[in-house]
Coordinates of C-alpha atoms and ligand atoms in Angstrom, one line a residue:
M93 CA 173.7 80.7 169.3
A94 CA 172.7 84.0 170.7
R95 CA 172.1 86.7 168.1
L96 CA 171.7 90.2 169.3
W97 CA 169.2 92.6 167.7
R98 CA 171.1 95.2 165.6
G99 CA 168.5 98.0 165.2
V100 CA 166.0 98.4 162.5
I101 CA 168.3 99.5 159.7
Q102 CA 170.5 96.4 160.0
E103 CA 167.6 94.1 160.5
Y104 CA 165.5 95.4 157.6
R105 CA 168.3 97.0 155.4
A106 CA 166.9 95.7 152.1
R107 CA 163.5 97.4 152.8
L108 CA 164.9 100.8 153.8
P109 CA 166.2 103.7 151.8
V110 CA 169.9 103.1 152.7
T111 CA 173.0 102.0 150.8
D112 CA 176.4 100.8 151.8
R113 CA 177.5 104.5 151.9
T114 CA 174.8 105.4 154.5
P115 CA 176.4 105.7 158.0
V116 CA 174.2 103.8 160.4
V117 CA 173.3 105.9 163.4
T118 CA 171.5 103.5 165.8
L119 CA 170.6 102.9 169.4
C120 CA 169.5 99.3 168.5
E121 CA 165.9 100.5 168.4
G122 CA 163.0 98.2 167.4
G123 CA 162.7 94.5 168.3
T124 CA 160.1 95.5 170.8
P125 CA 157.9 93.0 172.7
L126 CA 154.6 91.8 171.3
V127 CA 152.8 90.9 174.6
P128 CA 149.5 89.0 174.8
S129 CA 146.9 90.7 176.8
A130 CA 144.7 88.3 178.8
W131 CA 142.1 90.9 179.9
L132 CA 141.7 92.5 176.5
S133 CA 141.4 89.0 174.9
A134 CA 138.7 88.0 177.4
L135 CA 136.9 91.3 177.0
T136 CA 136.9 91.2 173.2
R137 CA 136.8 87.4 172.7
C138 CA 139.7 88.0 170.3
S139 CA 143.4 87.3 170.5
V140 CA 144.8 90.7 171.5
H141 CA 148.5 91.5 171.5
L142 CA 150.2 94.7 172.6
K143 CA 153.2 96.1 170.6
V144 CA 155.1 97.8 173.4
E145 CA 156.9 100.7 171.7
G146 CA 157.8 102.3 175.0
S147 CA 160.6 99.7 175.1
N148 CA 162.5 101.7 172.5
P149 CA 165.7 103.5 173.6
T150 CA 164.1 106.9 174.1
G151 CA 160.8 105.4 175.3
S152 CA 158.6 105.8 172.2
F153 CA 158.2 104.4 168.7
K154 CA 159.8 107.6 167.2
D155 CA 163.3 105.9 167.4
R156 CA 162.4 103.6 164.5
G157 CA 162.0 106.5 162.1
M158 CA 164.7 108.6 163.7
T159 CA 167.5 106.1 163.1
V160 CA 166.7 106.3 159.4
A161 CA 166.2 110.1 159.2
I162 CA 169.3 110.9 161.1
S163 CA 171.5 108.4 159.2
K164 CA 170.3 109.9 155.9
A165 CA 170.8 113.4 157.1
L166 CA 174.4 112.5 158.2
E167 CA 175.0 110.8 154.8
V168 CA 174.3 114.1 153.0
G169 CA 176.4 116.1 155.5
A170 CA 173.8 117.9 157.6
K171 CA 175.2 119.7 160.6
A172 CA 171.8 120.4 162.3
V173 CA 168.4 118.9 162.3
V174 CA 165.1 120.5 163.2
C175 CA 161.7 119.1 164.3
A176 CA 158.4 120.2 165.8
S177 CA 157.2 118.0 168.6
T178 CA 154.7 117.3 171.3
G179 CA 157.7 115.8 173.1
N180 CA 158.6 112.3 171.9
T181 CA 159.9 113.2 168.5
S182 CA 162.1 115.9 170.1
A183 CA 163.5 113.4 172.7
S184 CA 164.3 110.9 169.9
A185 CA 165.7 113.5 167.5
A186 CA 167.9 114.9 170.2
A187 CA 169.4 111.5 171.2
Y188 CA 170.1 110.4 167.6
A189 CA 171.4 113.8 166.5
V190 CA 174.0 114.0 169.2
R191 CA 175.0 110.5 168.5
A192 CA 175.7 111.5 164.9
G193 CA 177.5 114.7 166.0
M194 CA 174.8 117.0 164.8
T195 CA 172.9 119.8 166.6
P196 CA 169.3 119.0 167.4
I197 CA 166.9 122.0 167.2
V198 CA 163.5 121.3 168.6
L199 CA 160.4 123.5 168.5
V200 CA 157.7 122.7 171.1
P201 CA 154.4 124.2 172.0
H202 CA 155.0 126.4 175.1
G203 CA 153.8 124.7 178.3
K204 CA 152.3 121.8 176.5
I205 CA 154.9 119.1 176.7
T206 CA 155.6 117.0 179.7
G207 CA 158.6 117.5 182.1
P208 CA 160.3 114.2 181.4
K209 CA 160.1 114.7 177.6
L210 CA 161.5 118.2 177.9
A211 CA 164.3 116.8 180.2
Q212 CA 165.2 114.3 177.5
A213 CA 165.8 117.0 174.9
V214 CA 167.7 119.0 177.6
V215 CA 170.1 116.2 178.6
H216 CA 171.0 115.5 175.0
G217 CA 171.9 119.2 174.6
G218 CA 169.1 120.1 172.2
R219 CA 168.5 123.7 171.2
I220 CA 165.0 124.0 172.5
V221 CA 162.6 126.7 171.5
A222 CA 159.2 127.1 173.2
V223 CA 156.8 128.5 170.7
D224 CA 153.8 130.5 171.8
G225 CA 151.3 128.4 169.8
L226 CA 150.3 124.9 169.0
F227 CA 152.2 121.9 167.7
D228 CA 150.8 122.8 164.3
D229 CA 152.5 126.2 164.5
C230 CA 155.8 124.5 165.5
L231 CA 155.5 122.3 162.5
R232 CA 154.9 125.3 160.2
L233 CA 158.1 127.0 161.6
A234 CA 160.2 123.8 161.4
R235 CA 159.3 123.3 157.7
A236 CA 160.1 127.0 156.9
L237 CA 163.4 126.7 158.8
A238 CA 164.3 123.6 156.8
D239 CA 163.3 125.3 153.6
G240 CA 165.3 128.5 154.2
Y241 CA 168.3 127.5 156.3
P242 CA 170.9 124.7 156.5
V243 CA 168.9 122.4 158.8
A244 CA 167.3 119.1 157.9
L245 CA 163.7 118.4 158.8
V246 CA 163.2 115.2 160.8
N247 CA 159.4 115.3 161.3
S248 CA 157.4 112.5 159.7
L249 CA 157.0 114.7 156.6
N250 CA 160.4 113.4 155.9
P251 CA 159.8 110.1 154.1
D252 CA 162.8 108.4 155.8
R253 CA 160.9 108.7 159.1
L254 CA 157.9 106.8 157.8
A255 CA 160.2 104.2 156.1
G256 CA 161.8 103.5 159.5
Q257 CA 158.5 103.4 161.3
K258 CA 157.0 100.8 158.9
T259 CA 159.4 98.2 160.4
A260 CA 157.0 97.8 163.4
A261 CA 154.6 96.2 161.0
F262 CA 157.3 93.9 159.7
E263 CA 158.2 92.8 163.2
I264 CA 154.6 91.9 164.0
V265 CA 154.2 89.8 160.9
D266 CA 157.6 88.2 161.5
Q267 CA 156.5 87.3 165.0
L268 CA 152.9 86.2 164.4
G269 CA 153.6 84.5 161.0
A270 CA 150.7 86.6 159.5
A271 CA 149.3 90.1 159.6
P272 CA 146.7 90.6 162.3
D273 CA 143.0 91.0 161.3
V274 CA 142.8 94.4 163.0
H275 CA 145.6 96.8 163.9
V276 CA 144.7 99.5 166.4
L277 CA 146.8 102.6 167.3
P278 CA 146.5 106.2 168.4
V279 CA 146.6 109.0 165.8
G280 CA 148.1 112.4 166.2
N281 CA 150.1 113.8 163.3
A282 CA 149.0 110.6 161.5
G283 CA 152.5 109.5 160.5
N284 CA 152.4 106.2 162.4
I285 CA 149.2 104.8 160.9
T286 CA 150.5 105.7 157.5
A287 CA 153.8 103.9 158.2
Y288 CA 152.2 100.8 159.5
W289 CA 149.9 100.6 156.5
M290 CA 153.0 101.0 154.2
G291 CA 154.7 98.1 156.1
Y292 CA 151.7 95.8 155.9
Q293 CA 151.2 96.5 152.2
E294 CA 154.8 95.9 151.4
Y295 CA 154.9 92.5 153.1
A296 CA 151.6 91.5 151.4
A297 CA 152.9 92.6 148.0
D298 CA 156.0 90.5 148.5
G299 CA 154.0 87.5 149.6
I300 CA 155.5 87.5 153.1
A301 CA 152.0 88.0 154.5
H302 CA 148.9 86.7 152.8
N303 CA 146.6 89.2 154.5
R304 CA 146.4 92.8 155.5
P305 CA 144.8 94.2 158.6
R306 CA 142.0 96.7 158.9
M307 CA 143.6 99.9 160.3
W308 CA 141.8 101.3 163.3
G309 CA 143.0 104.7 164.4
F310 CA 141.9 106.7 167.5
Q311 CA 142.2 110.4 168.1
A312 CA 141.4 112.2 171.3
A313 CA 137.9 113.6 171.3
G314 CA 139.2 117.2 171.8
A315 CA 141.7 116.8 169.0
A316 CA 140.0 114.8 166.4
P317 CA 140.3 116.6 163.0
I318 CA 140.3 113.5 160.9
V319 CA 137.1 112.2 162.6
H320 CA 135.3 115.5 162.1
D321 CA 136.9 116.0 158.6
A322 CA 137.9 119.5 159.6
P323 CA 141.0 121.1 161.3
V324 CA 140.6 121.8 165.1
P325 CA 141.8 125.3 165.8
H326 CA 142.0 124.8 169.6
P327 CA 142.8 121.1 170.2
E328 CA 142.6 120.0 173.9
T329 CA 143.3 116.6 175.5
V330 CA 145.0 115.1 178.5
A331 CA 147.0 113.1 176.0
S332 CA 149.4 115.9 175.2
A333 CA 151.4 113.8 172.6
I334 CA 148.4 113.8 170.3
R335 CA 147.1 117.3 170.9
I336 CA 147.2 118.2 167.2
G337 CA 144.6 120.1 165.2
N338 CA 145.9 119.7 161.7
P339 CA 147.9 116.5 161.1
A340 CA 150.6 116.6 158.5
S341 CA 149.8 113.1 157.2
W342 CA 146.0 113.6 157.2
R343 CA 145.4 112.4 153.6
L344 CA 147.7 109.4 153.9
A345 CA 145.9 108.4 157.1
V346 CA 142.5 108.6 155.4
A347 CA 143.9 106.5 152.6
A348 CA 145.2 103.9 155.1
R349 CA 141.8 103.8 156.7
D350 CA 139.8 103.5 153.5
E351 CA 142.1 101.1 151.6
S352 CA 142.2 98.8 154.6
G353 CA 138.5 99.0 155.3
G354 CA 139.2 100.4 158.7
L355 CA 138.1 103.4 160.7
I356 CA 139.4 106.5 162.5
D357 CA 137.3 107.4 165.5
A358 CA 137.5 109.4 168.7
V359 CA 137.9 108.5 172.4
T360 CA 137.3 110.8 175.4
D361 CA 140.0 111.8 177.9
E362 CA 138.1 109.7 180.4
Q363 CA 138.2 106.6 178.3
I364 CA 141.9 107.2 177.6
L365 CA 142.7 107.5 181.3
R366 CA 140.6 104.4 182.2
A367 CA 142.4 102.4 179.5
Q368 CA 145.8 103.6 180.9
R369 CA 144.8 102.5 184.3
E370 CA 143.5 99.1 183.1
L371 CA 146.7 98.4 181.2
S372 CA 148.7 99.2 184.3
G373 CA 146.6 97.2 186.6
N374 CA 145.9 94.2 184.4
D375 CA 148.9 93.8 182.0
G376 CA 151.6 95.4 184.1
L377 CA 152.3 97.9 181.4
F378 CA 152.6 101.6 182.2
V379 CA 152.0 103.7 179.1
E380 CA 151.6 107.4 178.6
P381 CA 148.0 108.7 178.1
A382 CA 148.2 109.1 174.3
S383 CA 149.5 105.5 174.1
A384 CA 146.3 104.2 175.7
A385 CA 144.0 105.8 173.1
G386 CA 144.2 102.7 170.9
V387 CA 143.3 100.4 173.9
A388 CA 140.4 102.8 174.8
G389 CA 139.1 102.6 171.2
L390 CA 139.3 98.8 171.3
V391 CA 137.4 98.6 174.6
A392 CA 134.7 101.0 173.2
A393 CA 134.4 98.9 170.0
A394 CA 134.0 95.7 172.1
S395 CA 131.2 97.2 174.2
A396 CA 129.5 98.6 171.1
G397 CA 129.7 95.2 169.4
T398 CA 131.6 96.4 166.4
L399 CA 134.4 94.0 166.8
E400 CA 133.6 90.4 165.8
P401 CA 135.0 87.8 168.1
G402 CA 137.7 85.4 167.1
Q403 CA 140.0 87.8 165.4
V404 CA 143.7 88.5 165.9
V405 CA 144.2 92.1 167.0
V406 CA 147.4 94.0 167.6
V407 CA 147.3 97.3 169.5
T408 CA 150.4 99.6 169.5
V409 CA 151.1 101.2 172.8
T410 CA 153.3 104.0 171.6
G411 CA 155.2 105.5 174.5
H412 CA 156.3 104.7 178.1
G413 CA 154.3 105.8 181.1
L414 CA 157.3 107.5 182.7
K415 CA 157.0 110.1 179.9
D416 CA 154.1 111.7 181.8
V417 CA 154.2 110.9 185.5
E418 CA 152.3 114.1 186.4
T419 CA 149.0 113.0 184.7
A420 CA 149.3 109.6 186.2
S421 CA 149.8 110.9 189.7
T422 CA 146.9 113.3 189.4
A423 CA 144.6 110.8 187.8
Y424 CA 145.4 108.0 190.2
G425 CA 144.8 110.2 193.3
A426 CA 146.7 109.5 196.6
A427 CA 150.3 109.0 195.4
Q428 CA 151.6 109.3 199.0
P429 CA 152.4 106.0 200.5
E430 CA 151.6 105.5 204.2
L431 CA 154.5 106.4 206.5
I432 CA 155.4 103.9 209.3
P433 CA 158.2 103.5 211.8
A434 CA 160.9 101.1 210.5
T435 CA 159.6 97.9 212.3
V436 CA 158.2 94.7 211.0
T437 CA 155.2 94.9 213.3
A438 CA 154.3 98.3 212.0
A439 CA 154.6 97.1 208.4
A440 CA 152.5 94.0 209.1
A441 CA 149.9 96.1 210.9
V442 CA 149.5 98.7 208.1
L443 CA 149.3 96.0 205.5
G444 CA 146.6 94.1 207.4
L445 CA 148.8 91.0 207.7
A446 CA 148.9 91.0 211.5
Ligands
LIG209 N1 151.6 108.2 170.7 C1 152.6 109.0 171.2 C2 153.2 108.6 172.5 C3 153.1 110.0 170.4 O1 154.1 110.8 170.9 C4 152.5 110.4 169.2 C5 153.0 111.5 168.4 C6 151.5 109.6 168.7 C7 151.0 108.5 169.5 C8 150.8 109.8 167.4 O2 151.6 109.4 166.4 O3 151.7 111.5 165.2 O4 152.4 109.4 164.1 O5 150.0 109.9 164.6 N2 153.9 112.3 168.7 C9 154.5 113.4 167.9 C10 155.7 114.0 168.7 C11 153.5 114.3 167.3 O6 156.0 115.2 168.4 O7 156.3 113.4 169.5 P1 151.4 110.1 165.0

């Protein structure tokens, strides 16, 4: 009998900080595809799967944490929520907040979030404020607003966000029947690597998985504070979603790295864009630049010989490619298709079929 996916709270209720009194605000997020990647498997001589988080309702993994954070905020009677964002958190917060009848307030770094992400916050009626500064400044303001005014913080400093995001690790184990040997993902504010590690540890502690993966995180080279072990005052990268100089979950990400025997390394913008293109051309998956950072890191590890063959590897691709069409159009060059008269002969001729 068909059984429809009910969203992460209903699917993993016993593992989340909710009770019978918690109103469930959901867009049926989660349950995302785990897609085998033939070219990455061949390249690495491992079994590589992609966890496609762009398939969530607002197009990124943020929905997993947002369903929990917004449900909990509603439970305690919040009327408004606030977040700082490079674009995806704000899109998700706006969608879930209006669904709950709350006002979403979003603080974004001026001129540094993509048009489609801004549009998402706009269509959901978000109160959008562009801050003359970095994401890191936005986060400082969001925390201060939540401390001093009646607005609930829904950034990943809010533990409910991380609790929701850990469900991605549960899904992977549920689907593979075991944890992977290596889990690879991009790192920005460092909440997601922290949440995955929480999820894998929880399943291992409860005997649902008998192994735990090594966590491999990748930052953009121009915004790699954890790699350099120092804040980056002027972060720069084409991957605007992870343009962050002082991540909130820094310590927790380092703990995830060290406890798992993993690594956090950097990839250049060039490597990120090449990985984005290869995912599009080989796997049929269009992801935004930040989302390709994990794949770029895996490719680099394969060519450096640091990844032993024969392992099971999962790479999270965090957000949909339509989140940033401008970078893709620029990076891919000629976006203009050839113009022909509306005849079959002209079409056949231009396609070289005649
Ligand atoms: N990939 C995408 C597409 C993201 O939007 C983000 C973070 C990350 C990766 C990194 O995840 O922060 O948990 O380490 N985006 C946040 C935002 C900062 O505001 O949307 P992280």
